[in-house]
mmCIF file of C-alpha atoms in Angstrom:
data_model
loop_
_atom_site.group_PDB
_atom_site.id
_atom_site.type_symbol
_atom_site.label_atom_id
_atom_site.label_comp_id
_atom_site.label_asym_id
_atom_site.label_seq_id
_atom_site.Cartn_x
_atom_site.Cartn_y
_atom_site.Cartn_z
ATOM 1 C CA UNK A 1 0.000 0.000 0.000
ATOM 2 C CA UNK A 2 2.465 2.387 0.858
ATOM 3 C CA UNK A 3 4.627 1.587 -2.597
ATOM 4 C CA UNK A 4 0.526 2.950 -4.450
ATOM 5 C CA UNK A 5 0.622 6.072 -2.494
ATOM 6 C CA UNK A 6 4.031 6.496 -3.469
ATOM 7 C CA UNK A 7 3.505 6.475 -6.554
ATOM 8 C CA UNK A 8 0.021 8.766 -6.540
ATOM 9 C CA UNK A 9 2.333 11.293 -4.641
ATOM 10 C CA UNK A 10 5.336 11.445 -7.311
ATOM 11 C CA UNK A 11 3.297 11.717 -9.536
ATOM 12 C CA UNK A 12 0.245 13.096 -8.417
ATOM 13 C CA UNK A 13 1.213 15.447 -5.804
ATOM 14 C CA UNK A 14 -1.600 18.184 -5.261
ATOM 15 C CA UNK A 15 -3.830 15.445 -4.026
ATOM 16 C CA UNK A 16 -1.191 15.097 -0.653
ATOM 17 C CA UNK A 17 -0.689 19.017 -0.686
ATOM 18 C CA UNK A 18 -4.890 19.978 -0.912
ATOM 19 C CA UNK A 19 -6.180 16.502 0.540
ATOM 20 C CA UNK A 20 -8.752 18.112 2.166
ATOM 21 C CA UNK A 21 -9.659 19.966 -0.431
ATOM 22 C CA UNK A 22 -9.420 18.209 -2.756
ATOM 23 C CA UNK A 23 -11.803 15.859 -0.852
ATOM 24 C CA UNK A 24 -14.070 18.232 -0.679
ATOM 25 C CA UNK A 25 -14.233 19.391 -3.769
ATOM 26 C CA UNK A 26 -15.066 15.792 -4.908
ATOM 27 C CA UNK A 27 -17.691 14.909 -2.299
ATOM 28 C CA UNK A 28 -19.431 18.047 -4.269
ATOM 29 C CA UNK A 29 -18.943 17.823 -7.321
ATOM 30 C CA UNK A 30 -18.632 13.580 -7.771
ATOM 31 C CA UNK A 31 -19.482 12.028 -4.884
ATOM 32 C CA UNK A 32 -19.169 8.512 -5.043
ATOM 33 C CA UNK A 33 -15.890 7.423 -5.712
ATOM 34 C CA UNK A 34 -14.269 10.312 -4.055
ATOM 35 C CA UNK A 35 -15.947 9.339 -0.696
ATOM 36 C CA UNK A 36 -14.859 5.629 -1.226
ATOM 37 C CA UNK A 37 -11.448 7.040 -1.939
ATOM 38 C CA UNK A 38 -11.611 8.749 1.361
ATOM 39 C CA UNK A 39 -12.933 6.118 3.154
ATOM 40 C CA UNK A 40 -9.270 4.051 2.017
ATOM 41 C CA UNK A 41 -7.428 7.175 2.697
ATOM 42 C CA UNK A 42 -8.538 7.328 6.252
ATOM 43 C CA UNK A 43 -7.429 3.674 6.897
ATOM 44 C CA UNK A 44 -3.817 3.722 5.716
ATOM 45 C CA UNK A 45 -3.620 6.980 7.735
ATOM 46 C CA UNK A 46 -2.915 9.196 5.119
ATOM 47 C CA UNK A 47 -6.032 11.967 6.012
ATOM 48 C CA UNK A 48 -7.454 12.238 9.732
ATOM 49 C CA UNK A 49 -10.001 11.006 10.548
ATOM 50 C CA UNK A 50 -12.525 13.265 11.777
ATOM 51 C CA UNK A 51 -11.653 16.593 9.852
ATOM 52 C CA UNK A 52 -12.103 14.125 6.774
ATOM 53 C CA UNK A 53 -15.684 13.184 7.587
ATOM 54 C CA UNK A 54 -16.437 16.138 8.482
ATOM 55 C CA UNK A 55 -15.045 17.828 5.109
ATOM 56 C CA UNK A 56 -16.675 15.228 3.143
ATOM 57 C CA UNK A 57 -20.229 15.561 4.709
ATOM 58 C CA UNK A 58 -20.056 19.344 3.885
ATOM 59 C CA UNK A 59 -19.096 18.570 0.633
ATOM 60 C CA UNK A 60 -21.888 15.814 0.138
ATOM 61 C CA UNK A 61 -24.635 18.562 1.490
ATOM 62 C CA UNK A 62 -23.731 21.284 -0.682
ATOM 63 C CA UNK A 63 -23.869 18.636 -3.463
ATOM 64 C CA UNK A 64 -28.155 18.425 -2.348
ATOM 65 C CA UNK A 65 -28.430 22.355 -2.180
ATOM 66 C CA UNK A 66 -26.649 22.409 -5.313
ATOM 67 C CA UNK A 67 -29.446 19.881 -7.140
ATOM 68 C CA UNK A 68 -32.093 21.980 -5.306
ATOM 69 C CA UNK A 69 -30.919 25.140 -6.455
ATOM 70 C CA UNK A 70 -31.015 23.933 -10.351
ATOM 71 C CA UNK A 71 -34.502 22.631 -9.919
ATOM 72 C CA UNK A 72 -35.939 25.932 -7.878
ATOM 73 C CA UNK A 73 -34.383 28.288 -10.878
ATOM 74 C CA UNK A 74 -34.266 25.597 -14.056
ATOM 75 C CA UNK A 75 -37.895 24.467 -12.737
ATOM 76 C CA UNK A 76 -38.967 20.573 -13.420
ATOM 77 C CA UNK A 77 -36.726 21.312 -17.328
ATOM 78 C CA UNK A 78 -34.028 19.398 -16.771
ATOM 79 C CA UNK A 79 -36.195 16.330 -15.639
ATOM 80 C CA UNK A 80 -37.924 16.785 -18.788
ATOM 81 C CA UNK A 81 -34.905 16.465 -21.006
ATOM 82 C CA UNK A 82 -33.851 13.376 -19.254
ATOM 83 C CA UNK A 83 -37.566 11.788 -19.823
ATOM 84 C CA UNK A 84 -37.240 11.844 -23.798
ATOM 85 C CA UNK A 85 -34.036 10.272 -23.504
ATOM 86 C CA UNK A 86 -36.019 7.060 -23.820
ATOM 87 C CA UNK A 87 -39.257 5.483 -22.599
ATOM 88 C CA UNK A 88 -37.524 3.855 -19.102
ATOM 89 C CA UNK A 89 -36.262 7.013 -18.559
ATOM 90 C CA UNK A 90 -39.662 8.776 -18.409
ATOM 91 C CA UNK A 91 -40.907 5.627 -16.788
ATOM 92 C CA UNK A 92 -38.881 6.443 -14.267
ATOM 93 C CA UNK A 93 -39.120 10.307 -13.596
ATOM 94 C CA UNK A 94 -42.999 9.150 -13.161
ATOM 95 C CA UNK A 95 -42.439 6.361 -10.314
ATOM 96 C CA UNK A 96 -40.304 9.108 -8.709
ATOM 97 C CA UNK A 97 -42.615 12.467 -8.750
ATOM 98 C CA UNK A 98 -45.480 10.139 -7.395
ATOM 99 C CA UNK A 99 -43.225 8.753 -4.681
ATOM 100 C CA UNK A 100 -42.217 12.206 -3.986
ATOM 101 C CA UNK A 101 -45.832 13.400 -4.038
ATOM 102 C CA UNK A 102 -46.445 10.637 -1.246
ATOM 103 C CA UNK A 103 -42.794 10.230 0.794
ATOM 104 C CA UNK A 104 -41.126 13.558 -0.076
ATOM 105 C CA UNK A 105 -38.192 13.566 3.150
ATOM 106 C CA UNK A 106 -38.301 9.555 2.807
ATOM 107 C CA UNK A 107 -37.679 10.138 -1.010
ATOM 108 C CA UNK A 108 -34.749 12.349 -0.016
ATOM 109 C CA UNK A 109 -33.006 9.803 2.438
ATOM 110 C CA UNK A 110 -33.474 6.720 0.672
ATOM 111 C CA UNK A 111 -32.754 7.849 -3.064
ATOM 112 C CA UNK A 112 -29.018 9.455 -1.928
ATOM 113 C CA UNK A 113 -28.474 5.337 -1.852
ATOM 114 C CA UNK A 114 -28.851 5.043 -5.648
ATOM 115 C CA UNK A 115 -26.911 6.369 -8.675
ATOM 116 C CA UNK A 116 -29.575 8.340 -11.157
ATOM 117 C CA UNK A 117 -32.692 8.381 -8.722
ATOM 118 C CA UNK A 118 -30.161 11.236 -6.318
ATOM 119 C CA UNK A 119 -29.999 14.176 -8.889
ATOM 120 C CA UNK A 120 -33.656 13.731 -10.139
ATOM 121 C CA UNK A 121 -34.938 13.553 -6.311
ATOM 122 C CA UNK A 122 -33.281 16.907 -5.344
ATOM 123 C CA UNK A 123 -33.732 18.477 -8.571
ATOM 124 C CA UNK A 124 -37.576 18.036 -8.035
ATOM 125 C CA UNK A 125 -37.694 19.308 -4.729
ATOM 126 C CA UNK A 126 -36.114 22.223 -6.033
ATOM 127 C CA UNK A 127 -38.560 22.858 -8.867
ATOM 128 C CA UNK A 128 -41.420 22.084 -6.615
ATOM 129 C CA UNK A 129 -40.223 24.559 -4.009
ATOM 130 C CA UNK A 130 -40.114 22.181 -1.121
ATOM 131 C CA UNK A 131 -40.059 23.821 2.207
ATOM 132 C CA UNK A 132 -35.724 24.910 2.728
ATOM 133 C CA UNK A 133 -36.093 23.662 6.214
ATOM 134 C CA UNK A 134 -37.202 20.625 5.937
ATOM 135 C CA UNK A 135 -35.132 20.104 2.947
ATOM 136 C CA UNK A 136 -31.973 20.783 4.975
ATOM 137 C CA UNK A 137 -32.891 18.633 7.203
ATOM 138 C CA UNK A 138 -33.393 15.770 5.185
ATOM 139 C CA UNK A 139 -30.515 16.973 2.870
ATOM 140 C CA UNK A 140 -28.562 16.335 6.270
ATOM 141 C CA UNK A 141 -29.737 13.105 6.859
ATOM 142 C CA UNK A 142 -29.440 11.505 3.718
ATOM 143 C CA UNK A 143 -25.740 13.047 3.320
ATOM 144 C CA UNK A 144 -24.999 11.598 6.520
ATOM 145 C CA UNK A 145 -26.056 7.843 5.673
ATOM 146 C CA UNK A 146 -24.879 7.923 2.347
ATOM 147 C CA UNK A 147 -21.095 9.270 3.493
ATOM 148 C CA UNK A 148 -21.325 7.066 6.632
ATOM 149 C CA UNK A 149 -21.849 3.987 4.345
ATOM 150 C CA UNK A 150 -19.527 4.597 1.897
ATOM 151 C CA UNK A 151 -16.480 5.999 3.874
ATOM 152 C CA UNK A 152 -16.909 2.457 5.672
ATOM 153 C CA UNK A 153 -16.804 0.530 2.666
ATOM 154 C CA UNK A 154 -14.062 2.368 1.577
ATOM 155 C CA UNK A 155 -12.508 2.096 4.755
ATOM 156 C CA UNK A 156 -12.556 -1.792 4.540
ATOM 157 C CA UNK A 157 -11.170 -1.922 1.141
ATOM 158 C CA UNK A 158 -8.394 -0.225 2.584
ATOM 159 C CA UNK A 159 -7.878 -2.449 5.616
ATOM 160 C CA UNK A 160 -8.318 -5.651 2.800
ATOM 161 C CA UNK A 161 -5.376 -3.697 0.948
ATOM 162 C CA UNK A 162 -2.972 -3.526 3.268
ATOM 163 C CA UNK A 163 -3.667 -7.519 4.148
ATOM 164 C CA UNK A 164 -3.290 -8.139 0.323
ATOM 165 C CA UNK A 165 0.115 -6.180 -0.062
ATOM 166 C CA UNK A 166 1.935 -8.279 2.321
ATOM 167 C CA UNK A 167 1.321 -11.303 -0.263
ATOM 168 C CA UNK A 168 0.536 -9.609 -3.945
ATOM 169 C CA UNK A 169 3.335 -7.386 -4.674
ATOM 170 C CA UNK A 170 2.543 -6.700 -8.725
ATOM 171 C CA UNK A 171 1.013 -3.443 -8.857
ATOM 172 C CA UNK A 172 -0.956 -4.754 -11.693
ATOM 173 C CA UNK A 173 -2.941 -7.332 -9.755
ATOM 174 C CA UNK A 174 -3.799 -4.684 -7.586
ATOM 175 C CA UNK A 175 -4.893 -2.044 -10.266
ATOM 176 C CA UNK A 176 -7.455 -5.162 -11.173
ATOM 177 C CA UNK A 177 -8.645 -6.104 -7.853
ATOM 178 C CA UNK A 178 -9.304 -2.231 -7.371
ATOM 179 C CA UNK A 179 -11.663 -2.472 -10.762
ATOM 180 C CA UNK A 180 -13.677 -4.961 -9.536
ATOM 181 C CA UNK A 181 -14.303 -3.673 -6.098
ATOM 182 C CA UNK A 182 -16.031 -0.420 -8.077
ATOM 183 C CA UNK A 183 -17.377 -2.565 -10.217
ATOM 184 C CA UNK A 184 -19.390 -4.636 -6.859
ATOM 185 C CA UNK A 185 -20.037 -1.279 -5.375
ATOM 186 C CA UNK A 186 -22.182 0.345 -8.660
ATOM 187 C CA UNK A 187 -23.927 -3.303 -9.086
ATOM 188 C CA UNK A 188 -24.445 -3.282 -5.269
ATOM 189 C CA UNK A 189 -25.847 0.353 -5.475
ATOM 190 C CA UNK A 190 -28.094 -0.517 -9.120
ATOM 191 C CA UNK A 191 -29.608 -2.933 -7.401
ATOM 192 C CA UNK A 192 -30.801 -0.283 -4.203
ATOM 193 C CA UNK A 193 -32.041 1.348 -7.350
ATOM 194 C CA UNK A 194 -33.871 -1.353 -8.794
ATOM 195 C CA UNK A 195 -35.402 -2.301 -5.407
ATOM 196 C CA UNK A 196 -36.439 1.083 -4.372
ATOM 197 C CA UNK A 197 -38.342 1.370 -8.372
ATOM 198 C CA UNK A 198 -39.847 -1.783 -7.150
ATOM 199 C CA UNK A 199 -41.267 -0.858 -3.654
ATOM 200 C CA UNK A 200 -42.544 2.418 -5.683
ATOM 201 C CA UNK A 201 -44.351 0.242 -7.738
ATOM 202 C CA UNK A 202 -45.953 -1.772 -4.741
ATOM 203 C CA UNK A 203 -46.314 0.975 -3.039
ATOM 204 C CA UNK A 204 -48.222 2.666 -5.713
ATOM 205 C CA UNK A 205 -50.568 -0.550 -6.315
ATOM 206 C CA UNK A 206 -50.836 -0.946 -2.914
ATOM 207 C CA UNK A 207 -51.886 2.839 -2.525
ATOM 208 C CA UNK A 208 -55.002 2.345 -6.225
ATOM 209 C CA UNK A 209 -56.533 -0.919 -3.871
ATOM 210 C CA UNK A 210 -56.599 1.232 -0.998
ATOM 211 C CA UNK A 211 -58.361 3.871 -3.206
ATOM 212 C CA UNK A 212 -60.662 1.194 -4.530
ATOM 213 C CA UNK A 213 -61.430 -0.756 -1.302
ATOM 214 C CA UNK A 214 -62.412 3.473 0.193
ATOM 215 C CA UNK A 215 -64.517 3.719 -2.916
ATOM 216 C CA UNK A 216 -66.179 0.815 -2.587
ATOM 217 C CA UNK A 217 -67.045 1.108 1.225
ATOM 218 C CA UNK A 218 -68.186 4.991 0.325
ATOM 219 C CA UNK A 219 -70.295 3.645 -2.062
ATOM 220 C CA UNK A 220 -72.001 0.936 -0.324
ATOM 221 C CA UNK A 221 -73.028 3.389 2.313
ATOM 222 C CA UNK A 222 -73.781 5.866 -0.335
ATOM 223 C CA UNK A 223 -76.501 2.859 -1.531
ATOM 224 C CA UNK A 224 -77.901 2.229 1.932
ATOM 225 C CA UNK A 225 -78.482 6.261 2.469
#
């Protein structure tokens, strides 16, 4: 491990001198694979610990208000241009504006777990005008989870690293073991996606018997009247 960051740092050496950041920066701007980079960073001791989470949660939360702010001034436009992409895409945007409609700080927690449903949860809120407060707050929570979970995945892969350098020493190896741990971690976090689509769906058939089942009770009573 220490022969990789030897290498990132001859040759890559603003990430040591701005770690922070540059850590930052990411968390805001890219998220994901800066926070698992983080999370591997922490546990080899290169960044400290709690001035890194802390850095990266700030970053993570102005990456919501950032979202929000492009859907309170851009309006619901840029979810519109990503529903004519194709017919699943629209599909959806739909599944997600009624689970909003129904779940709205629920929507925001769960949906920072997935990769596309994120942006198109916050930019909604934005073009809806949800309430700032309760945004932040839910902004807050779902940065929290999100950076919790994946600066302790990263944080593993970086413990497994350092147990895998004392017996594979080509670099190599290492670069490919790397590219399939990202690799598990998008297929792990598609398939939150694909399960929360899912429980929208049940939830949303669920919701139409409900409807039906009220209807038919208001009606019966209507008939005895």
């Amino acid at each position: 491990m220490e022969a990789f960051f030897q290498f990132l740092q001859d040759n890559l050496p603003f990430l040591f001198t701005y770690k922070l950041a540059f850590l930052f920066l990411g968390a805001a701007l890219e998220g994901f694979n800066v926070l698992i980079l983080a999370g591997i960073l922490i546990s080899v001791g290169a960044v400290p610990v709690f001035p890194t989470i802390g850095v990266v949660l700030l970053g993570n939360i102005l990456n919501g208000y950032m979202w929000y702010t492009v859907g309170y001034f851009a309006g619901a436009k840029p979810l519109d241009k990503w529903g004519r992409k194709d017919e699943k895409s629209r599909l959806i945007i739909e599944k997600v504006e009624k689970y909003f409609d129904r779940y709205s700080g629920r929507a925001l927690i769960i949906t920072r777990m997935t990769l596309s449903l994120t942006v198109a949860t916050l930019i909604m809120a934005g073009s809806l005008k949800y309430n700032i407060k309760k945004f932040s707050l839910y902004n807050l929570l779902g940065a929290a989870g999100w950076v919790g979970t994946t600066l302790a995945v990263g944080y593993f892969f970086g413990e497994s690293y350092k147990l895998l350098f004392g017996y594979i020493k080509s670099f190599t190896v290492l670069a490919l073991i790397t590219a399939a741990t990202v690799i598990v971690i998008y297929m792990l976090r598609m398939a939150v996606k694909s399960s929360l689509l899912k429980s929208m769906t049940i939830s949303e058939r669920l919701q139409e018997i409900g409807d039906k089942i009220k209807s038919g009770f208001g009606d019966m009573f209507a008939d005895k009247k």
